[in-house]
Coordinates of C-alpha atoms in Angstrom, one line a residue:
Chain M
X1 CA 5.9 -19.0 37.0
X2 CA 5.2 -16.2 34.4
X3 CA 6.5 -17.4 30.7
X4 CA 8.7 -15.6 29.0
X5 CA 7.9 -12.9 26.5
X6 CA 9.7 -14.7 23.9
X7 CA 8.0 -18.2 24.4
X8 CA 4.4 -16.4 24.5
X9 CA 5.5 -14.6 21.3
X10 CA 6.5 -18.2 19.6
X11 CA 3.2 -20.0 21.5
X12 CA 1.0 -17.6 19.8
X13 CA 2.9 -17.3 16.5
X14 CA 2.0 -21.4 16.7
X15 CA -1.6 -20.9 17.2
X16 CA -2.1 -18.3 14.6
X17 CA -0.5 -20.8 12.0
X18 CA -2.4 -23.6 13.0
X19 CA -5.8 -21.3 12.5
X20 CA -4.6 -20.7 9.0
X21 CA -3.4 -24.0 7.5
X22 CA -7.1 -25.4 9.4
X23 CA -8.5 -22.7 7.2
X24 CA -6.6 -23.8 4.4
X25 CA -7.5 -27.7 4.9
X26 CA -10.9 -27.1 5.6
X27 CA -11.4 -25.0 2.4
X28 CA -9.3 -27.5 0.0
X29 CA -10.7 -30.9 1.3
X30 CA -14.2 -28.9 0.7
X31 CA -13.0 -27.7 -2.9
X32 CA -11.3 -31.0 -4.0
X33 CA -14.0 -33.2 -2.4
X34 CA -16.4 -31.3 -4.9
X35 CA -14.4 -31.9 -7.5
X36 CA -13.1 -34.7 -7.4
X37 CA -17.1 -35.9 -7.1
X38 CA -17.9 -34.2 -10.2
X39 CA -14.7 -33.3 -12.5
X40 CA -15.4 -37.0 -13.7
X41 CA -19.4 -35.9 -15.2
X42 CA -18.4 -32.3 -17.4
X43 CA -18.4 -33.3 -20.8
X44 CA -19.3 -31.0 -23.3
X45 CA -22.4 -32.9 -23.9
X46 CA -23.3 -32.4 -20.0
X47 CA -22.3 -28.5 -20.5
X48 CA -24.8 -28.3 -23.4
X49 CA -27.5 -30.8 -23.6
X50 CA -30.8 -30.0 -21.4
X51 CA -31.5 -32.2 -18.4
X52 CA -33.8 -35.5 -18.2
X53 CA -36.4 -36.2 -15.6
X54 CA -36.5 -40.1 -16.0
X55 CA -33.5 -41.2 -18.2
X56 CA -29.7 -41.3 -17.3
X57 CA -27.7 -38.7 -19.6
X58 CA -29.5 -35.5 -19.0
X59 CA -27.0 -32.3 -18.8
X60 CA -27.4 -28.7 -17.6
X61 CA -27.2 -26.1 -20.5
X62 CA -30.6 -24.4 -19.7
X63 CA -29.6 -24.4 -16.4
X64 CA -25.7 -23.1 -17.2
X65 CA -27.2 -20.2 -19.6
X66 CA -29.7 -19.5 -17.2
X67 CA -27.2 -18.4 -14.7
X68 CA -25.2 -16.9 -16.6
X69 CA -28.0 -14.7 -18.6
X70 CA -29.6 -14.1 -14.8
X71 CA -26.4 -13.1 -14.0
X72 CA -25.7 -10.7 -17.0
X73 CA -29.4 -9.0 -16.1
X74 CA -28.5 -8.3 -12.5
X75 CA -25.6 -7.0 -13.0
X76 CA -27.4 -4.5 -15.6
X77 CA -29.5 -3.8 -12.9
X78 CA -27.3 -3.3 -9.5
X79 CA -24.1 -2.0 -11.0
X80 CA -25.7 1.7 -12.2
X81 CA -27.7 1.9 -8.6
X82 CA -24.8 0.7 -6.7
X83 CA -21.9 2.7 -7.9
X84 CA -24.1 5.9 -8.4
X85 CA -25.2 4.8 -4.6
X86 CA -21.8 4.1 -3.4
X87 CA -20.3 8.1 -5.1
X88 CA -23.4 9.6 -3.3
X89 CA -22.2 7.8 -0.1
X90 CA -18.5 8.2 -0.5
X91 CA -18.8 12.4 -2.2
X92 CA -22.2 13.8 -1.2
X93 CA -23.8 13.2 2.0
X94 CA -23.3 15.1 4.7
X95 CA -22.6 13.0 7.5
X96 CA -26.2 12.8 9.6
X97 CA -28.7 11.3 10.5
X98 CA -29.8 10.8 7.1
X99 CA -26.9 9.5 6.1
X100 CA -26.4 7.1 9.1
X101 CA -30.0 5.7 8.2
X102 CA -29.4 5.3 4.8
X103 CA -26.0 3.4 5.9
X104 CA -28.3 1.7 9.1
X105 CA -30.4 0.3 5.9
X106 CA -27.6 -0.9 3.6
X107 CA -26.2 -2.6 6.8
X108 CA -29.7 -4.3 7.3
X109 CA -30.3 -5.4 3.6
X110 CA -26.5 -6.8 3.2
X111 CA -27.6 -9.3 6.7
X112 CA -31.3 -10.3 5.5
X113 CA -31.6 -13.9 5.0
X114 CA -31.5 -14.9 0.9
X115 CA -34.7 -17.0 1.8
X116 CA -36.1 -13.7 2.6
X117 CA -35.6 -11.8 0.1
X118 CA -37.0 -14.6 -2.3
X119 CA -40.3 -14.2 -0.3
X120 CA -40.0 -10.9 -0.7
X121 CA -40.0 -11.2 -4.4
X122 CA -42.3 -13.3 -4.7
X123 CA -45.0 -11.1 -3.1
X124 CA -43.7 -7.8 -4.8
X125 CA -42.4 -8.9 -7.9
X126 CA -43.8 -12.3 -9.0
X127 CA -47.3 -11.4 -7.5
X128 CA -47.8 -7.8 -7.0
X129 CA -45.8 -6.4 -10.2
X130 CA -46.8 -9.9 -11.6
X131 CA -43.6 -10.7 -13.3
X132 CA -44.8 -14.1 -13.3
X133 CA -42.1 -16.6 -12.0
X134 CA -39.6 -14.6 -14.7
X135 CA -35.7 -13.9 -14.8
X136 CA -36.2 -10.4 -14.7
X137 CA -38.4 -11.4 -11.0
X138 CA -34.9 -13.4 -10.3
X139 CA -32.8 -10.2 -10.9
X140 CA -34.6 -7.8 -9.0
X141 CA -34.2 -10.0 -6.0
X142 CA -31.3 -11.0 -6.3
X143 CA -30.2 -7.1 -6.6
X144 CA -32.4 -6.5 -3.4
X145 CA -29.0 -8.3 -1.4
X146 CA -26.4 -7.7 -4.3
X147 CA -27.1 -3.8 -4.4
X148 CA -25.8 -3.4 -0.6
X149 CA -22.7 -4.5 -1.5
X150 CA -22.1 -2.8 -4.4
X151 CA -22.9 0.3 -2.7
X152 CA -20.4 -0.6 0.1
X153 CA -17.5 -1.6 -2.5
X154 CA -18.0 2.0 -4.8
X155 CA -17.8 4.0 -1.3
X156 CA -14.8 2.0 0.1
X157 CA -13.3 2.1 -3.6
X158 CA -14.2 5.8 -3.5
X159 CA -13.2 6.9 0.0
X160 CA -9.8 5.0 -0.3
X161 CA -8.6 7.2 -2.8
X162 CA -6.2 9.7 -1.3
X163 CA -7.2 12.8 -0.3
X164 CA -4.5 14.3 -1.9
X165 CA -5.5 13.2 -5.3
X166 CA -8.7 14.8 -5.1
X167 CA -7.4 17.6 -3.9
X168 CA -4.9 17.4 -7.1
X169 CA -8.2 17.5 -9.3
X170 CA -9.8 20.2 -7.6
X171 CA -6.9 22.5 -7.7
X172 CA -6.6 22.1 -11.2
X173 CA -10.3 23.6 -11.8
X174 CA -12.1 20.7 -12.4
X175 CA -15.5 20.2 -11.4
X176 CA -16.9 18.2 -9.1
X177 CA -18.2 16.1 -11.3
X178 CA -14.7 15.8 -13.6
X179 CA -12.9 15.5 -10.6
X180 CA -15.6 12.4 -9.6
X181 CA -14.8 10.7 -13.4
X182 CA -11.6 11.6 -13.8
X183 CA -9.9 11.3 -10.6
X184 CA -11.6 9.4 -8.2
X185 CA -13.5 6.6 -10.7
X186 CA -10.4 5.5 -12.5
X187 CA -7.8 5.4 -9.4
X188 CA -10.4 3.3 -7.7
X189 CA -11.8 1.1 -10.9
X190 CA -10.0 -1.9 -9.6
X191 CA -11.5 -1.8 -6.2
X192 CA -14.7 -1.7 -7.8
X193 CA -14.5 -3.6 -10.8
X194 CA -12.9 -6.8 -8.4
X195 CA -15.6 -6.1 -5.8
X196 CA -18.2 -6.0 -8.5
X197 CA -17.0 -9.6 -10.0
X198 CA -17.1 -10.7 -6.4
X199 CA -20.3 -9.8 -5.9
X200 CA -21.3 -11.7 -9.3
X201 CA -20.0 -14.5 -7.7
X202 CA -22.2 -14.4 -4.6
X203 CA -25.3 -14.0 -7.4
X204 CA -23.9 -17.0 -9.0
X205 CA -24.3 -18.9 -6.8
X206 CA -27.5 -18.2 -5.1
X207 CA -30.4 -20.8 -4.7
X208 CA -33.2 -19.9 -2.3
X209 CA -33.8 -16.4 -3.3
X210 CA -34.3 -17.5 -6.8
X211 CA -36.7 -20.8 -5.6
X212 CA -39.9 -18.9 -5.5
X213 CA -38.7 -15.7 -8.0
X214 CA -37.1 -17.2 -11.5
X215 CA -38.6 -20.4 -10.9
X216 CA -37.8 -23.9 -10.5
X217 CA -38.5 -25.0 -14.4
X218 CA -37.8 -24.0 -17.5
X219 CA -39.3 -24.0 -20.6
X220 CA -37.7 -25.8 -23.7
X221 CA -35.4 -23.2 -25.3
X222 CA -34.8 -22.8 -28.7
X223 CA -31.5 -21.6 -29.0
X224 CA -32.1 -20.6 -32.3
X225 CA -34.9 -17.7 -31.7
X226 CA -32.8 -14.8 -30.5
X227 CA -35.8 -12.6 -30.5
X228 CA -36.3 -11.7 -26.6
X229 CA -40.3 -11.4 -27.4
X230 CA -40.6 -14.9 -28.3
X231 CA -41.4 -17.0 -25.2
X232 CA -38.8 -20.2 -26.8
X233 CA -36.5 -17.5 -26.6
X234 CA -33.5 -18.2 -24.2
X235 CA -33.1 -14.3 -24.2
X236 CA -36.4 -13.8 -22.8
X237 CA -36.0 -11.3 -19.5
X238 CA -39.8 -12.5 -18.8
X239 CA -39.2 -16.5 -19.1
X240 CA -39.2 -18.8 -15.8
X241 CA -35.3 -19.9 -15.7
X242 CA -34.6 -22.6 -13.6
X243 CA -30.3 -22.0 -12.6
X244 CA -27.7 -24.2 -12.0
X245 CA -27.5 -23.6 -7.7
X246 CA -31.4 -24.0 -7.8
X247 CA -31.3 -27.1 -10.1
X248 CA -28.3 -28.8 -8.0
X249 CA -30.7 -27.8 -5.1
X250 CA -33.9 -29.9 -6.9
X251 CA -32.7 -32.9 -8.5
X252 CA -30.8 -33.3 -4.9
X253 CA -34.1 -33.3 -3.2
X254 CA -36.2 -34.6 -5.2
X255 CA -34.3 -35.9 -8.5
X256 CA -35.9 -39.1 -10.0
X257 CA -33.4 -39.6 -12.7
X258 CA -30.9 -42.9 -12.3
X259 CA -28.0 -40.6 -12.2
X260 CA -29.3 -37.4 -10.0
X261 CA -26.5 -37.6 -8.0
X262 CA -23.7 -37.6 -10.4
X263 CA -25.5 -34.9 -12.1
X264 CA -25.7 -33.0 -8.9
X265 CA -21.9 -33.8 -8.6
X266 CA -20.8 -32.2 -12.1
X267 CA -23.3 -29.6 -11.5
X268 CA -21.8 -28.3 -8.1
X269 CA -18.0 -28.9 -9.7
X270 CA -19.5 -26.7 -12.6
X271 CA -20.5 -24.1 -10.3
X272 CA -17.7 -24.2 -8.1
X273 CA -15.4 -23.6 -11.1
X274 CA -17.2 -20.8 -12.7
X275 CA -17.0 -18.8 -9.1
X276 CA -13.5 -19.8 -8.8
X277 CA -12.9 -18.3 -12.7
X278 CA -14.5 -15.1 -11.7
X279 CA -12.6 -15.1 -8.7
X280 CA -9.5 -15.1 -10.4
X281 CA -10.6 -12.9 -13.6
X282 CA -11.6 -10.4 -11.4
X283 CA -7.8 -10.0 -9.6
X284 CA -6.1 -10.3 -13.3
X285 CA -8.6 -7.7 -14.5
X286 CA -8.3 -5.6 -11.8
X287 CA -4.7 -5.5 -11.8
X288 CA -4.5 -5.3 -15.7
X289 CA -6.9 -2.3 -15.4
X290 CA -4.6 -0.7 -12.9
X291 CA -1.7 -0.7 -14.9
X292 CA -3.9 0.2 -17.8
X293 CA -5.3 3.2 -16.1
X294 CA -2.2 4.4 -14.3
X295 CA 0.3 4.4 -17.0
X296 CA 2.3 2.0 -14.0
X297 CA 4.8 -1.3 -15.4
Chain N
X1 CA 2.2 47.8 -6.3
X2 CA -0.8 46.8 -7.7
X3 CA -2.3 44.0 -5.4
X4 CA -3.5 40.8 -6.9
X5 CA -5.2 39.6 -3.8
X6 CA -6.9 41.6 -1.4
X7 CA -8.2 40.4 2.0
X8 CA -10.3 42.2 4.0
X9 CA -11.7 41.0 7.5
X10 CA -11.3 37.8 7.0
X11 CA -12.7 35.7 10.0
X12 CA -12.5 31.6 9.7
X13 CA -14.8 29.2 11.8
X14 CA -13.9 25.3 12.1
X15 CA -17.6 24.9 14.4
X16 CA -16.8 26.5 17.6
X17 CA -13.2 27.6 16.6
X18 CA -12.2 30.5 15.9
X19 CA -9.5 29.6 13.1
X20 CA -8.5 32.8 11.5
X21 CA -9.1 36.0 13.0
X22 CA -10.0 39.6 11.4
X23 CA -7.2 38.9 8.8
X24 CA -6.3 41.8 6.4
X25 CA -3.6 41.4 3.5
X26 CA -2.7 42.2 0.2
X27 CA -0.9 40.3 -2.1
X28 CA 1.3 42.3 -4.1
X29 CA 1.4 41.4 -8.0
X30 CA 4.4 39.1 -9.2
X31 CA 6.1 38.4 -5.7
X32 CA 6.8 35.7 -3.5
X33 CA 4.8 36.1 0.0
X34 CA 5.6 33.6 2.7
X35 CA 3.6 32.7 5.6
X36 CA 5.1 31.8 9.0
X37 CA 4.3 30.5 12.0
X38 CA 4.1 27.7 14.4
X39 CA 2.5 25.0 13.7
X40 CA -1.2 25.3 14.4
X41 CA -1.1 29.4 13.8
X42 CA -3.8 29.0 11.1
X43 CA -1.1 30.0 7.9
X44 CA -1.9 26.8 5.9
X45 CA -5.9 27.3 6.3
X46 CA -5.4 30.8 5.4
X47 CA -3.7 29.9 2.4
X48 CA -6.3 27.3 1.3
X49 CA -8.6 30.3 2.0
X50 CA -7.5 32.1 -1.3
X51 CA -8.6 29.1 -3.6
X52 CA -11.5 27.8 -1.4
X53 CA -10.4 24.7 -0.8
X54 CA -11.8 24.9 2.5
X55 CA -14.8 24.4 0.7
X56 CA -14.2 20.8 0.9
X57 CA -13.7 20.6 5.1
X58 CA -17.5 20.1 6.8
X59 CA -18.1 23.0 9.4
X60 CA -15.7 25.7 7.9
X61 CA -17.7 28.9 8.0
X62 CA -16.2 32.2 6.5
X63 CA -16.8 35.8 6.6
X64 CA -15.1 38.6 5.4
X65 CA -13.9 39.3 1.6
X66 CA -11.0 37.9 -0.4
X67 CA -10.5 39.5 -3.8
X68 CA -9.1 38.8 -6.9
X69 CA -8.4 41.3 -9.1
X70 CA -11.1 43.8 -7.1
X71 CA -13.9 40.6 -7.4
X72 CA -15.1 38.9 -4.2
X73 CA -14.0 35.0 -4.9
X74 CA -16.8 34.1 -2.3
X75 CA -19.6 36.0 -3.5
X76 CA -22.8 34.6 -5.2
X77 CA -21.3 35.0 -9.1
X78 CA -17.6 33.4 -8.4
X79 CA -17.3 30.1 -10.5
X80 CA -15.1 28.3 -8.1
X81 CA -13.9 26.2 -10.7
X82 CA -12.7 29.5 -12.8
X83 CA -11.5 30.9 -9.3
X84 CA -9.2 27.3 -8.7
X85 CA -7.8 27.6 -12.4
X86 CA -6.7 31.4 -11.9
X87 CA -5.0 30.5 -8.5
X88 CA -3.3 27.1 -8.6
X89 CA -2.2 25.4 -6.1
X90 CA 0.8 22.8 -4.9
X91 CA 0.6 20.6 -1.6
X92 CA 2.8 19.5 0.9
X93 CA 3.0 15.9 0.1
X94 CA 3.2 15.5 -3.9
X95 CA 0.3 14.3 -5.8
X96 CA 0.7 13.3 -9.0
X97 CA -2.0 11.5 -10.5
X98 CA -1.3 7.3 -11.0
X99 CA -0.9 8.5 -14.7
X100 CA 2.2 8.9 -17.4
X101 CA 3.8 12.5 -17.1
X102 CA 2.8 14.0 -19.8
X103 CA -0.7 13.2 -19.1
X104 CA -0.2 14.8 -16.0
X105 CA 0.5 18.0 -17.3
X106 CA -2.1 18.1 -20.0
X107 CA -4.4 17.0 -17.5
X108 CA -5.9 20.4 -16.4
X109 CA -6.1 21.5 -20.4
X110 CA -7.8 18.6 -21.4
X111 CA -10.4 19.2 -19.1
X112 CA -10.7 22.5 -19.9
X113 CA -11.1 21.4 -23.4
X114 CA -8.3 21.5 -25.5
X115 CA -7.6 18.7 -27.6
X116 CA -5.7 19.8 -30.0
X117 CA -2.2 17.1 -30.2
X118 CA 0.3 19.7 -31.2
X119 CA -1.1 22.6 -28.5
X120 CA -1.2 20.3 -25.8
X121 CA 2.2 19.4 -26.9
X122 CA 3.2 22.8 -26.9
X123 CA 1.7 23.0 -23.1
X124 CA 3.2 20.5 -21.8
X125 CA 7.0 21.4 -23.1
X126 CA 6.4 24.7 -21.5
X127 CA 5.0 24.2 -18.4
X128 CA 8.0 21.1 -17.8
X129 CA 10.4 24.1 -18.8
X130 CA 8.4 26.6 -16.4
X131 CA 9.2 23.6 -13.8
X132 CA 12.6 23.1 -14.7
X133 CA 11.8 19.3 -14.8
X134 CA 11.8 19.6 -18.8
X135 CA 15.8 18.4 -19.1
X136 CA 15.0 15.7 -16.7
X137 CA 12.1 14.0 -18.5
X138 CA 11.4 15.2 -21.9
X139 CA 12.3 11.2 -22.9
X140 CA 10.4 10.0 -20.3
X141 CA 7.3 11.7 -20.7
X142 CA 5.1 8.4 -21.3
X143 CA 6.6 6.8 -18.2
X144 CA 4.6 6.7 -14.9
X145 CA 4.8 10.2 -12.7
X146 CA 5.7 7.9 -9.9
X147 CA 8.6 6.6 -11.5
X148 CA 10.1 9.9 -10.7
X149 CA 11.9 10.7 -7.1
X150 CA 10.2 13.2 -4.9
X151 CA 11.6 16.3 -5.6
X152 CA 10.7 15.3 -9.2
X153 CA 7.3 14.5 -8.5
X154 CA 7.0 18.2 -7.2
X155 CA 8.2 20.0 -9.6
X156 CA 5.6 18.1 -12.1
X157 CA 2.8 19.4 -10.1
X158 CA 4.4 22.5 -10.3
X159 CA 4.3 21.9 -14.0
X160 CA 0.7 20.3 -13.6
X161 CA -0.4 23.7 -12.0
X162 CA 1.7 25.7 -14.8
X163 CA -0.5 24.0 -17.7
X164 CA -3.7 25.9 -16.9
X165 CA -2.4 29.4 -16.5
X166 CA -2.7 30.5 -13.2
X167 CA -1.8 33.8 -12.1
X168 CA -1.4 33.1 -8.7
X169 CA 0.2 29.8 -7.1
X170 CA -0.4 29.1 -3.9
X171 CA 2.6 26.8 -2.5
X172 CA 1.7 24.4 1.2
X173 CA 4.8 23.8 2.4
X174 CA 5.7 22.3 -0.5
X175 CA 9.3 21.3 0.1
X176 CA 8.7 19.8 3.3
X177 CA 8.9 16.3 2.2
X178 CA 11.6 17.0 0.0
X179 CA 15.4 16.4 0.5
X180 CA 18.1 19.5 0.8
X181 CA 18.7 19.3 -2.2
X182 CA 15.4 18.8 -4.1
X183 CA 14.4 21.9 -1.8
X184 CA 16.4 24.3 -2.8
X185 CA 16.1 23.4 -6.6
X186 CA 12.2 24.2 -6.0
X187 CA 13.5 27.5 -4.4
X188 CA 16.0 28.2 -7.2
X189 CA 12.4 27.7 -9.2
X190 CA 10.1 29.7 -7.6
X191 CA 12.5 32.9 -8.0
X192 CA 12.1 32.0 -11.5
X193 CA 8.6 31.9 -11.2
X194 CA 7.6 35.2 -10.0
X195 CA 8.6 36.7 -12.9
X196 CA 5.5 35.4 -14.6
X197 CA 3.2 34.5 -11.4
X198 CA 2.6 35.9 -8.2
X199 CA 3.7 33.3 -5.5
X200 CA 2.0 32.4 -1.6
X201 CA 4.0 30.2 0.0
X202 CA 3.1 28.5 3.0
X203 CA 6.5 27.6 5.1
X204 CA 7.6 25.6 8.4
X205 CA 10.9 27.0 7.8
X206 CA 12.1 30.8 8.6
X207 CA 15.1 30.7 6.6
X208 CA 13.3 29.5 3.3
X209 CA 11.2 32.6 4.2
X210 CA 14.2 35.1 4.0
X211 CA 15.9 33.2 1.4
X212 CA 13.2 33.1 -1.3
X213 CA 10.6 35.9 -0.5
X214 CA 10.1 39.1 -0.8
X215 CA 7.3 39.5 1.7
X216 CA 6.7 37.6 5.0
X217 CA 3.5 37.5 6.8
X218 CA 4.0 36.0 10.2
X219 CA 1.0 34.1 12.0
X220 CA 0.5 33.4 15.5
X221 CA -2.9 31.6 16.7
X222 CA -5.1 32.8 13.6
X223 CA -4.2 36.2 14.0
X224 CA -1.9 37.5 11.7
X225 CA 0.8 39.7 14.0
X226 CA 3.0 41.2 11.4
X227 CA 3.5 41.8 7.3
X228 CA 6.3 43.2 6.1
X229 CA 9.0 43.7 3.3
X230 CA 11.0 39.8 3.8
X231 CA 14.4 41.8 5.2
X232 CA 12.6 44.6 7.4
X233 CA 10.9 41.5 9.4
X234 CA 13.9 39.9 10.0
X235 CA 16.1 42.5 10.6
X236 CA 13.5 44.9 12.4
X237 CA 10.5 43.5 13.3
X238 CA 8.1 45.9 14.6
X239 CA 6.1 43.4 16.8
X240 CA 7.5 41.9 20.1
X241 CA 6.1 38.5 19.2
X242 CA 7.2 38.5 16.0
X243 CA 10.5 39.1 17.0
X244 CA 10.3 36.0 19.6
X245 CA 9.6 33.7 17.0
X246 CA 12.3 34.9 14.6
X247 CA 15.0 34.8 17.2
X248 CA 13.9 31.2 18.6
X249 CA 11.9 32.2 21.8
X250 CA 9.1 29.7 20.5
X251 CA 7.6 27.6 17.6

């Protein structure tokens, strides 16, 4: 016998919630397990002191700054190339086969494996540029498979501004340019600024492309030398700089310290929160900006 | 009359289409021309013409002349920036920019490089009077342009286009998404507004066309079939076509 319309509807309506609260349980068991593993190690004293290879007590500051300072560099790096990409993708190609290639290649970058592109960096950066195993190595890799996405989020940002507003701006006179700036940038800033902190995230996170690039050790830091010459200096683009995802990834493997697995523990809980922080700074910003930039309550 | 806009030969090609054909007009100084024709006839790409904003569309390929004020707007030395501010322009579906009112109007001015507080204060207050819209909002004017209704939101575009001095305005249906009554305030408007600008409107709607125009152009598949003085078309068109379309035959 053929079911009713009405109980397929509710049948499927069943199954479609099911899918999402799995979702949802999968992703908070995940989430809390992690936390409730390592909430217990962050102490300020974990956050700041450097690690130990043989001792309990070590703590992951290098490591923490070293993310975040690897983080800052990248994003120096991929956000000019991948917005000015993304407007040339979104306001001046023609569509083509030029275009479609350049798209065909962002498509292919955006899939390569991150164990790739650390290889990749090794030979070009580390070795052929010799960069040595340095932060500013790390960077450039990690922008290899950040700057697709960047590129993707500008033309998105870009292209899902209504036509009519740039029509608005070009009836008015202004150049292409102007209209670019004035109109299309800020009505799409959000879009771009959330993608961008998304994409941060993503960098934040990264381990194997950074294994063989910034390095897997650093050097003691002198967090007093601010001079990004001096080779103690934490702001040194040209230091190794081990990070947090590729330090939870080594003392996991082959940690000797007593407590390498609580420190693994706070470090992933660490982690996890810092991604979850940008996650959520990047919707409040986004939406602040909007209102900000749209004169909207 | 003096003409502001002369067009002469004007053929339109959308690839393989043949858009516009062999179109010849002038635009007679400080009047309100309207455009009719069914849907499809090529009046709204015509219009878009006279301010290149075809420019924009991939595969539009245009020969022929259009002049403003005896100058070819597509030859080498047009600045199609200059040619944009000189004939302004107001769409179908209003477009304010996500931005407070007054910034809306002083949007254009700013760009264009004036600064000065007081003058762009001065602007703004004249173009929301040129728009009517001044009553409405001039205690509102740091609140969002889309806290206003529709008919609202027009007439600041109206106001938006006002703030950089154009002496044409080209109009695309502009009331089309507007209520009765919003609609015939923008009508009320534009009689207003020929006194100072010379007016194209662009119009689904034949009786807008006899009720704010002085001179109707009526399209039929991107030729254009018939100008004439707004009553003699109605009354006594000269065209058999023409005549069809006014009475109801088609479109």
């Amino acid at each position: 016998m053929r079911m009713s319309n009405k109980t397929a509807d509710r049948i499927a309506t069943a199954v479609f919630y099911f899918f999402a609260f799995l979702i949802i349980a999968v992703l908070a068991s995940l989430i809390g397990f992690i936390l409730y593993r390592g909430l217990g190690q962050i102490s300020w004293h974990f956050l700041t002191s450097p690690p130990e290879t043989f001792k309990t007590g070590g703590g992951i500051g290098p490591q923490l700054f070293n993310s975040l300072f690897l983080l800052v560099l990248t994003m120096i790096i991929t956000v000019p190339l991948g917005i000015g990409a993304g407007i040339y993708m979104a306001e001046y190609s023609r569509p083509g086969r030029f275009t479609d290639f350049i798209r065909l290649v962002v498509e292919v970058l955006s899939s390569f494996p991150s164990i790739v592109v650390g290889l990749f960096g090794l030979l070009v950066f580390v070795q052929y540029f010799d960069l040595k195993f340095s932060l500013l190595a790390g960077a450039l890799a990690l922008t290899v498979f950040n700057l697709p996405l960047m590129v993707r989020i500008t033309e998105q940002g870009i292209r899902g501004v209504p036509r009519e507003q740039k029509e608005a701006g070009l009836a008015l006179g202004l150049t292409r340019w102007h209209t670019i700036t004035k109109v299309l940038l800020p009505v799409s800033l959000p879009t771009i600024l959330t993608g961008t902190i998304l994409a941060a995230g993503r960098v934040f996170g990264e381990a194997a492309a950074l294994l063989f690039t910034a390095g897997m050790s650093s050097p003691r830091l002198d967090f007093t030398d601010w001079n990004p010459l001096s080779p103690v200096s934490p702001l040194n683009p040209l230091r190794p700089a081990e990070t947090l995802a590729v330090h939870i990834w080594k003392i996991n493997s082959e940690g000797v310290a007593p407590d390498a697995a609580q420190i693994a523990a706070g470090a992933s809980a660490v982690l996890i929160l810092t991604v979850l922080l940008f996650n959520l700074g990047s919707r409040w910003l986004g939406r602040f900006l909007y209102r900000k930039l749209t004169a909207s309550r | 009359m003096n003409q502001v806009m002369e067009i002469d030969r004007l053929n339109l090609h959308y690839g393989d289409f043949h858009a516009l054909k062999e179109i010849n007009l002038g635009i007679p100084e400080k009047t309100v021309t309207a455009f009719i024709g069914p849907s499809g006839c090529g009046k709204s790409t015509f219009l878009r013409t006279l301010n290149r904003m075809n420019d924009l569309v991939p595969g539009v390929q245009i020969g022929g002349s259009v002049k403003l004020d005896g100058q070819d707007i597509y030859g080498a030395d047009t600045d199609v920036e200059v040619l944009r501010k000189r004939v302004g322009m107001v769409f179908q579906q209003p477009n304010p920019f996500p931005k407070s009112i007054f910034d809306n109007v002083a949007y254009g001015p700013r760009l264009h490089g004036i600064r000065d507080k007081s003058r762009l204060n001065d602007i703004v207050e004249r173009s929301l009077r040129g728009a009517s819209l001044w009553e409405e909002v001039k205690d509102l004017l740091g609140k969002s342009a889309l806290s206003l209704s529709g008919g609202q939101q027009q007439r600041l575009c109206i106001a938006r286009a006002l703030a950089v001095e154009p002496e044409v305005l080209l109009m695309d249906e502009a009331t089309s998404a507007l209520d009765p009554i919003s609609t015939l305030k923008i009508e009320e408007l534009v009689r207003e507004l020929k006194k100072e600008y010379t007016i194209v409107m662009v119009t689904h709607n034949m009786h807008q066309a006899a009720r704010v125009s002085d001179r109707t152009v009526f399209f039929l598949n991107g030729e254009l079939v018939e100008a004439e003085e707004t009553e003699k078309l109605f009354s006594n068109p000269t065209d058999a076509r023409t005549e069809d379309y006014i009475t109801g035959r088609f479109g």
